[in-house]
Amino acid sequence: MDLKITTERFGQDDQSWLASAHGTDATRSINVDVTTFTAGTHYPDGYLKSGYPLKKVAGNKYGLWSNGDTDPIEGHLFTALRVRPGTTVVVGALLWHGAVVAAKLPSSVNTAGQATARDIRYF
């Protein structure tokens, strides 16, 4: 049991990538494999931004989808996640059904990738 005092700060998550509220009431809890992200690139401030495209990876985990991947996009990270040093898996929420503004995502999703997303519509 960890009883030391810690301080946590909360900020505002930028969800301007959401094109509508459709699907936001039906997000799914998932395990995010942090090893598929690069600390200095994807979470330099210790937080994974919401909107990252995710694919299914080993077991019941989801990882970062990148242009050129052949795996389908399963959805997008719905809210920002704190990644503590040494952490390999964090629990998050997946927007698996809804509408997304592609130009506002934290990482690009090309048209080939957009075509793989079954229940996400891109604008």
mmCIF file of C-alpha atoms in Angstrom, residues 36-45 47-49 52 64 66 106-107:
data_model
loop_
_atom_site.group_PDB
_atom_site.id
_atom_site.type_symbol
_atom_site.label_atom_id
_atom_site.label_comp_id
_atom_site.label_asym_id
_atom_site.label_seq_id
_atom_site.Cartn_x
_atom_site.Cartn_y
_atom_site.Cartn_z
ATOM 1 C CA THR A 36 3.443 1.519 -28.633
ATOM 2 C CA PHE A 37 3.867 5.281 -28.038
ATOM 3 C CA THR A 38 7.101 7.306 -27.863
ATOM 4 C CA ALA A 39 7.422 9.359 -24.672
ATOM 5 C CA GLY A 40 9.133 12.408 -26.191
ATOM 6 C CA THR A 41 6.769 12.501 -29.163
ATOM 7 C CA HIS A 42 3.364 11.317 -27.947
ATOM 8 C CA TYR A 43 3.357 12.276 -24.261
ATOM 9 C CA PRO A 44 6.223 14.692 -23.514
ATOM 10 C CA ASP A 45 4.187 16.268 -20.687
ATOM 11 C CA TYR A 47 -0.247 12.724 -20.786
ATOM 12 C CA LEU A 48 -1.482 10.894 -23.870
ATOM 13 C CA LYS A 49 -3.771 13.332 -25.674
ATOM 14 C CA TYR A 52 -5.010 9.203 -30.875
ATOM 15 C CA LEU A 64 -1.132 3.499 -31.364
ATOM 16 C CA SER A 66 0.044 4.785 -37.553
ATOM 17 C CA PRO A 106 -3.102 14.632 -32.515
ATOM 18 C CA SER A 107 -1.653 12.299 -35.190
#
